[in-house]
mmCIF file of C-alpha atoms in Angstrom:
data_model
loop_
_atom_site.group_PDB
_atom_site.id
_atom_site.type_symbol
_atom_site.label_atom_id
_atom_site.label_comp_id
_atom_site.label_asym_id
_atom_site.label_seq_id
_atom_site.Cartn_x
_atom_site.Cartn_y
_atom_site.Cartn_z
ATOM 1 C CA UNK A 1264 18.264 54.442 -61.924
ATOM 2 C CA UNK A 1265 15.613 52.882 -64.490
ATOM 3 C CA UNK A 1266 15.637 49.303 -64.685
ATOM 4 C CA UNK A 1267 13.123 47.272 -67.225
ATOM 5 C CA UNK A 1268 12.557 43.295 -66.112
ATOM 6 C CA UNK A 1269 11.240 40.622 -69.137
ATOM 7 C CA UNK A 1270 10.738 37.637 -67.213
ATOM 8 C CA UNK A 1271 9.858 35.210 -70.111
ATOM 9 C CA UNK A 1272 13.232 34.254 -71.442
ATOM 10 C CA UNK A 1273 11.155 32.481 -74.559
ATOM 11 C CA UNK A 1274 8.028 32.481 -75.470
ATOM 12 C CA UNK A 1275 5.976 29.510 -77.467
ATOM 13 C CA UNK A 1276 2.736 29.886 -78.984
ATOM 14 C CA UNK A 1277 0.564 28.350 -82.120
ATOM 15 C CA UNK A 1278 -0.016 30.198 -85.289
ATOM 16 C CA UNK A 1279 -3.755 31.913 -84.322
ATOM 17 C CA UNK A 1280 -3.336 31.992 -80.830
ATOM 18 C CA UNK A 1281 -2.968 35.373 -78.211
ATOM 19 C CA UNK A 1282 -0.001 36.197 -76.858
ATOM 20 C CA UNK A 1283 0.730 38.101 -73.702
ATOM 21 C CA UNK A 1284 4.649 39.425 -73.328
ATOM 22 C CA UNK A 1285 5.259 40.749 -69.434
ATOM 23 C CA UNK A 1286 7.238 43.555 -68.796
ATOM 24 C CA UNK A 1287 8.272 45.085 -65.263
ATOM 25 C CA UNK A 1288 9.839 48.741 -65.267
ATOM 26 C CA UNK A 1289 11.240 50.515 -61.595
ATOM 27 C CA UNK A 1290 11.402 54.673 -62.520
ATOM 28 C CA UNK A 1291 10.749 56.749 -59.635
ATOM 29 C CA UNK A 1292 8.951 59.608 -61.997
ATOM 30 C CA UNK A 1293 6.301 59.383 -64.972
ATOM 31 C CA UNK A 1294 7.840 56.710 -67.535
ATOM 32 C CA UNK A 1295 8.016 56.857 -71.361
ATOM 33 C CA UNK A 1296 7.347 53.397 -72.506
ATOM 34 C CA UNK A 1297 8.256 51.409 -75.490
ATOM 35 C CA UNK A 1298 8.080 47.942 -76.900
ATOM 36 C CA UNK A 1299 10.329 47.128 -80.145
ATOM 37 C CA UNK A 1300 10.654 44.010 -82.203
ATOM 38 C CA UNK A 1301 13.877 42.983 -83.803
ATOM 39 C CA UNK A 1302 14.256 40.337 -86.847
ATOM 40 C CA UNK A 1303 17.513 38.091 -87.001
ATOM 41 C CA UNK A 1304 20.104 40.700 -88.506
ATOM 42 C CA UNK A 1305 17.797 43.597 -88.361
ATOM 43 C CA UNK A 1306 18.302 46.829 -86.547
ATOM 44 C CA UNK A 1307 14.723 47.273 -83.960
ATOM 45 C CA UNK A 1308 11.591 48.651 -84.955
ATOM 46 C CA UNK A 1309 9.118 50.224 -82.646
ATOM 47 C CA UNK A 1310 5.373 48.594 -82.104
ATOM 48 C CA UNK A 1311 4.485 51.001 -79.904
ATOM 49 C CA UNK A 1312 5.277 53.750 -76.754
ATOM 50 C CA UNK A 1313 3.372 55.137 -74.094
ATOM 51 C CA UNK A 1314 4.012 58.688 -72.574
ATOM 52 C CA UNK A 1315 0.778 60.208 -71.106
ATOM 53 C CA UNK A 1316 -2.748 59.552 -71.224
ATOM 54 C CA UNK A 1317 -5.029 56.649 -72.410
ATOM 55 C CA UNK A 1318 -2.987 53.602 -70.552
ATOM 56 C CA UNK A 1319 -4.354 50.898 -73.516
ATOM 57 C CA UNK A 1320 -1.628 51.964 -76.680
ATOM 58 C CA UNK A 1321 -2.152 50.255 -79.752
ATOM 59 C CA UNK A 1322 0.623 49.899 -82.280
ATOM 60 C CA UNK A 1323 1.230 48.671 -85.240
ATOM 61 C CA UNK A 1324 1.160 44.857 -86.584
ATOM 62 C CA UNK A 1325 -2.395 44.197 -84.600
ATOM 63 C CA UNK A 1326 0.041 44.775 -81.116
ATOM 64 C CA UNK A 1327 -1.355 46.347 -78.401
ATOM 65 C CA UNK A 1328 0.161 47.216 -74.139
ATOM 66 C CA UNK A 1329 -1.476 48.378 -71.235
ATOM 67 C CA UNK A 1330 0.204 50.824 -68.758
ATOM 68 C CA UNK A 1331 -0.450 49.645 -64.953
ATOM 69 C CA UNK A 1332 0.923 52.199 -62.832
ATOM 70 C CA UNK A 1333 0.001 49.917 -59.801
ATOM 71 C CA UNK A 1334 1.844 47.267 -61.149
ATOM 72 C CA UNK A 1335 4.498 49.350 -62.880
ATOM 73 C CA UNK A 1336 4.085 47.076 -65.820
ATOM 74 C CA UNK A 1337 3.308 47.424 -69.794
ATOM 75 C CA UNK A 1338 2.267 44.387 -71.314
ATOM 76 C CA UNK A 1339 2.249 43.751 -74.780
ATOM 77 C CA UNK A 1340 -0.220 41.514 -76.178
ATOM 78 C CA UNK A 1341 -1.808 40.339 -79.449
ATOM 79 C CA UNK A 1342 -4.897 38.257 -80.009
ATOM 80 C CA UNK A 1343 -3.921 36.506 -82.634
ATOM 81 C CA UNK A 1344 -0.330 35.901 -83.807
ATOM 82 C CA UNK A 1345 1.113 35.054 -87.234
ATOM 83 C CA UNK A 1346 4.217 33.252 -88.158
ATOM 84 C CA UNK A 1347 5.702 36.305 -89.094
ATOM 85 C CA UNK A 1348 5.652 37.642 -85.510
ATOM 86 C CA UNK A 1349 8.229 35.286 -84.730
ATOM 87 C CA UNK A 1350 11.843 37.707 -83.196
ATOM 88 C CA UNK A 1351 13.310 39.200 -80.167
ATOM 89 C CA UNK A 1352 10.856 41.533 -78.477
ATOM 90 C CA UNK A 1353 12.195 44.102 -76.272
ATOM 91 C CA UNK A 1354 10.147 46.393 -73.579
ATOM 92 C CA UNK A 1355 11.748 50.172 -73.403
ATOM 93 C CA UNK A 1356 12.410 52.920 -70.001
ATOM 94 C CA UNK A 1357 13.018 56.137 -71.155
ATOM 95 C CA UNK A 1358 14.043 58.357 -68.415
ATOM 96 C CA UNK A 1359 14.086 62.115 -69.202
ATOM 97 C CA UNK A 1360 17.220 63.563 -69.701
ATOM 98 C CA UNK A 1361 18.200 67.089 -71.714
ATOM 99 C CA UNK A 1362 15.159 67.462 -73.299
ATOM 100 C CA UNK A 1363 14.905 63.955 -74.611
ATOM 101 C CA UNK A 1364 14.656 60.524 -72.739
ATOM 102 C CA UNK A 1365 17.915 57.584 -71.691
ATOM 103 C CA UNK A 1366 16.282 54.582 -72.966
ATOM 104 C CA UNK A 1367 16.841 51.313 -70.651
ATOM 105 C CA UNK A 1368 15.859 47.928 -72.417
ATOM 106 C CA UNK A 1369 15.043 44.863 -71.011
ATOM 107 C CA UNK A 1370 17.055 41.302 -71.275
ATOM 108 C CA UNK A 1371 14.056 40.741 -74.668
ATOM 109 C CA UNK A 1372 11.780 37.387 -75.453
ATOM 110 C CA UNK A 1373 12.508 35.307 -77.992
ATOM 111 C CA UNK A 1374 9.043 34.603 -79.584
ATOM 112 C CA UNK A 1375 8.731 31.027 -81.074
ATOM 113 C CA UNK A 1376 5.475 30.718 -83.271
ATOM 114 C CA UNK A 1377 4.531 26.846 -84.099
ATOM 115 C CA UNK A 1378 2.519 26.488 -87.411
ATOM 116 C CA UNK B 1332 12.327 58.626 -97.654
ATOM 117 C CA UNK B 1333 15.490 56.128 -97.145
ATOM 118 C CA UNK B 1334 15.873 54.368 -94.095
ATOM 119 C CA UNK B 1335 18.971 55.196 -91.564
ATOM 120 C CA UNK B 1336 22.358 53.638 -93.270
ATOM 121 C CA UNK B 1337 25.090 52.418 -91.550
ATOM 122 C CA UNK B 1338 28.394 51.437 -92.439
ATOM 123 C CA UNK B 1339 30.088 49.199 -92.497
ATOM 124 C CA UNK B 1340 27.735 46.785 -92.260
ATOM 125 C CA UNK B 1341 30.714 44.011 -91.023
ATOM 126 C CA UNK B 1342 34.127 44.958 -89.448
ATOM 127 C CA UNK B 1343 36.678 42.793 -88.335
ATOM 128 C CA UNK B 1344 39.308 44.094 -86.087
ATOM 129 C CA UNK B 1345 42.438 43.302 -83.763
ATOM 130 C CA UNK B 1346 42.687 44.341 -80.006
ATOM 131 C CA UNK B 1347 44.569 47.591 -79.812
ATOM 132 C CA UNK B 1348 43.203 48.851 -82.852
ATOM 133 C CA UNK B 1349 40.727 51.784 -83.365
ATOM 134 C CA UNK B 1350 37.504 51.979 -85.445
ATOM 135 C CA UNK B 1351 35.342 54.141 -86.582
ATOM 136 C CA UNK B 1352 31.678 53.427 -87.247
ATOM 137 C CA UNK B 1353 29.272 55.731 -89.490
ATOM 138 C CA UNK B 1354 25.773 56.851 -89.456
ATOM 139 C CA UNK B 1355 23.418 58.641 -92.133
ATOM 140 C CA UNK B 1356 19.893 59.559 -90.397
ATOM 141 C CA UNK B 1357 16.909 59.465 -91.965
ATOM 142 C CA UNK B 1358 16.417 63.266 -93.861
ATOM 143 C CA UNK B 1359 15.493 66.099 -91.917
ATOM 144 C CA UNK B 1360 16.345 63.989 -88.557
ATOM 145 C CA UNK B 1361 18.239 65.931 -86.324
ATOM 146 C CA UNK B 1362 19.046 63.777 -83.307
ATOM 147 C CA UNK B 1363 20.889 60.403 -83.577
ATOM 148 C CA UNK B 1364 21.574 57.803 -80.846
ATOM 149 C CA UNK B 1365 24.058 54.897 -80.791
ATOM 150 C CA UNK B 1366 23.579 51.801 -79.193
ATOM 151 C CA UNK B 1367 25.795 48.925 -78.281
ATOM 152 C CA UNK B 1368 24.121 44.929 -78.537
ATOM 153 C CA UNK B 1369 25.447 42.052 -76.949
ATOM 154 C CA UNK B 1370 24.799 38.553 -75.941
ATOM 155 C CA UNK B 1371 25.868 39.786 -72.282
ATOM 156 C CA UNK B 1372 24.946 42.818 -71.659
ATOM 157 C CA UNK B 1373 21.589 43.300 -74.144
ATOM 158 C CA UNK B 1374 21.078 46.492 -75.305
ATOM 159 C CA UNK B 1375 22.797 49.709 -74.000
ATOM 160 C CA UNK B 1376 22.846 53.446 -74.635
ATOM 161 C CA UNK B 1377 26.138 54.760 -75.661
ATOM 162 C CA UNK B 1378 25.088 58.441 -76.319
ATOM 163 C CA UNK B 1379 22.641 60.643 -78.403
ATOM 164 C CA UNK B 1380 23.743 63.659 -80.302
ATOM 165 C CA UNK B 1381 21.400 66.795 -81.423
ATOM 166 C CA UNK B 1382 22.309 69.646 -83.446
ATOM 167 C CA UNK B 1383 26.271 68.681 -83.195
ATOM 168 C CA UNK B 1384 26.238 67.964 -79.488
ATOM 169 C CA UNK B 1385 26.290 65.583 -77.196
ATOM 170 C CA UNK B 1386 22.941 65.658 -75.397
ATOM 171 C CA UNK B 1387 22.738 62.493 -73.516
ATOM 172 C CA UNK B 1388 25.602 59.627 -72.461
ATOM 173 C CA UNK B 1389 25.049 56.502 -71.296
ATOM 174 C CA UNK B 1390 27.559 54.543 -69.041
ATOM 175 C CA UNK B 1391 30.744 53.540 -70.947
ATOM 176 C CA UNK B 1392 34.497 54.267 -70.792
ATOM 177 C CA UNK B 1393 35.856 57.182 -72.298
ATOM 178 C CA UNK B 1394 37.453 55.008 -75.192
ATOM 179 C CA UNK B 1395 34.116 55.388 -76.725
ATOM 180 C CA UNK B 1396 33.580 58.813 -78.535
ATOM 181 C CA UNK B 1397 31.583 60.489 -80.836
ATOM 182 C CA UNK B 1398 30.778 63.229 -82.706
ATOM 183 C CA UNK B 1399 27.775 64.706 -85.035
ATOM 184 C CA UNK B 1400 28.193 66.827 -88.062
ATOM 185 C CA UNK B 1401 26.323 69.471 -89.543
ATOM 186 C CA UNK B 1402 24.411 67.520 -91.781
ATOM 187 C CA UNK B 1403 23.565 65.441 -89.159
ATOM 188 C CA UNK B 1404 25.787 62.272 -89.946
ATOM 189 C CA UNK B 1405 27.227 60.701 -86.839
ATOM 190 C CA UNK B 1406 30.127 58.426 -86.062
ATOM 191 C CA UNK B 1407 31.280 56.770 -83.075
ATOM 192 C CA UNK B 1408 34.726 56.120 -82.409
ATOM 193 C CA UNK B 1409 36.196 53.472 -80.060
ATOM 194 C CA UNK B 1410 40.083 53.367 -79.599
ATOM 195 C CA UNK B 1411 42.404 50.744 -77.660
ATOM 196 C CA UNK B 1412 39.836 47.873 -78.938
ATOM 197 C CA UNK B 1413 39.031 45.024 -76.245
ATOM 198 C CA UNK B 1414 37.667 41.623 -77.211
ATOM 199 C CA UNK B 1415 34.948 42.934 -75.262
ATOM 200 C CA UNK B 1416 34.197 45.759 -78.026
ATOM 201 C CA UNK B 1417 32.774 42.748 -80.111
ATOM 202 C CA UNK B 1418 29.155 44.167 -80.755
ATOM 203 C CA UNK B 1419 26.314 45.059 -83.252
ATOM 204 C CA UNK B 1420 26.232 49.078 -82.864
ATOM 205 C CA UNK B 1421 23.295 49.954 -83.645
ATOM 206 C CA UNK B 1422 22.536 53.566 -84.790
ATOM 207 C CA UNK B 1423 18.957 55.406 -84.470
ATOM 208 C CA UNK B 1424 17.513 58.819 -85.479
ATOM 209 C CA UNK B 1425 14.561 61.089 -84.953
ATOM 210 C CA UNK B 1426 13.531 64.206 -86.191
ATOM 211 C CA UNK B 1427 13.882 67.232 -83.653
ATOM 212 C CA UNK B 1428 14.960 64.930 -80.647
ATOM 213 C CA UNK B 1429 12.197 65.729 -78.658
ATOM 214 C CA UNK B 1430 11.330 63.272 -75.728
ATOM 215 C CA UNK B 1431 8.232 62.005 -78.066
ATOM 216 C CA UNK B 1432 9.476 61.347 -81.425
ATOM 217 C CA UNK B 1433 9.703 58.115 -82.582
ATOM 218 C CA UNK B 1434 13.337 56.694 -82.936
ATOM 219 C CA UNK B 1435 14.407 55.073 -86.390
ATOM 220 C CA UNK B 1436 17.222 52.103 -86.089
ATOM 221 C CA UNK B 1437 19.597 51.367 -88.931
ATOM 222 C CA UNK B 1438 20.183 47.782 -89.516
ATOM 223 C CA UNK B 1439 23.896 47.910 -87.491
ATOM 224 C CA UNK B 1440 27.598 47.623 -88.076
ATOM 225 C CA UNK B 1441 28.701 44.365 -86.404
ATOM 226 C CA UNK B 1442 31.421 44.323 -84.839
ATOM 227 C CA UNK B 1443 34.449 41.476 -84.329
ATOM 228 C CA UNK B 1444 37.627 42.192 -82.355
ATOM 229 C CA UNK B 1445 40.041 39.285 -82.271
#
């Protein structure tokens, strides 16, 4: 079985600075990847997913991962963050499954941004 | 194009009881997947329904259900509610469920059992 590891329970960065969110998968075949943000009270939106090919995805909002096979990791990163970025991030497993993919999410990081 | 709708947006219900939670998908999306959120246990699959049937479940007790229609509007059901139950459900749709379409979320029916 899939299982997707966040080890960063919160994160804290200043307004302008990079950010870096970790994310560990275990899937014994080829993963499909995803990272989604979620606002207080919203439903999730996706920044970005990985299935095949080039391993550096970019997304939307400036967002950005890169798919280590090595390190079976997909880490999302921004150079420079804005206040707005502040929510609950959550990293994504889809395993394939009748034609379309089980999606396993990780525990999420809580993304403090400090003016 | 509207977003996915969900509704209720708030229920409040008593152990025992049953709900019933609805979904709209965005037009012209064809697969829909429900998802349960908790402080807990995070974010689970429930199941995902194409084309009025069930493609894929995820690991809960048969007192959760659900079923899609032929316009592609989904509910989920659970019966015999548990304090337990006491969720966001969130509900998600893409257009011809393939394994690389992008999933849509609603903003969620939460969920209190007391």
């Amino acid at each position: 079985a899939q299982s997707v590891t966040q080890p960063d329970i919160h994160i804290t960065v200043s307004e302008g600075a990079s950010l870096e969110l970790r994310c560990n998968y275990s899937y014994g075949a080829t993963p499909y990847l995803f990272w989604y943000v979620q606002s207080p009270g919203q439903g999730l939106q996706l920044l970005l997913k990985y299935f095949s090919g080039d391993t550096l995805v970019q997304g939307i909002k400036g967002f950005e991962a890169e798919f280590k096979r090595s390190q079976s990791s997909f880490n999302l990163r921004k150079p420079s963050v804005h206040w707005s970025d502040a929510a609950e991030y959550f990293c994504a497993v889809g395993a394939q499954s009748g034609g379309s993919y089980i999606p396993t999410f990780g525990r999420g990081t809580s993304l403090i941004v400090h003016p | 194009k509207a977003g996915v709708t969900q509704t209720p947006r708030y229920l409040i219900k008593t152990r025992g009881q049953q709900v019933t939670l609805s979904c709209s998908p965005i037009s012209g999306h064809r697969s829909v997947s429900w998802y349960q959120q908790t402080p807990g246990q995070g974010l689970q699959f429930l199941f995902e329904y194409f084309s009025e049937t069930q493609r894929n479940k995820g690991n809960f007790p048969g007192r959760f259900s659900g079923r899609q229609f032929s316009n592609s509007r989904s509910e989920m059901n659970v019966s015999t509610l548990e304090l337990g139950d006491s969720a966001l459900y969130l509900c998600a749709s893409k257009t011809a469920g393939g394994g690389t379409d992008t999933q849509y979320f609603g903003p969620g029916t939460r969920l209190t059992v007391l």
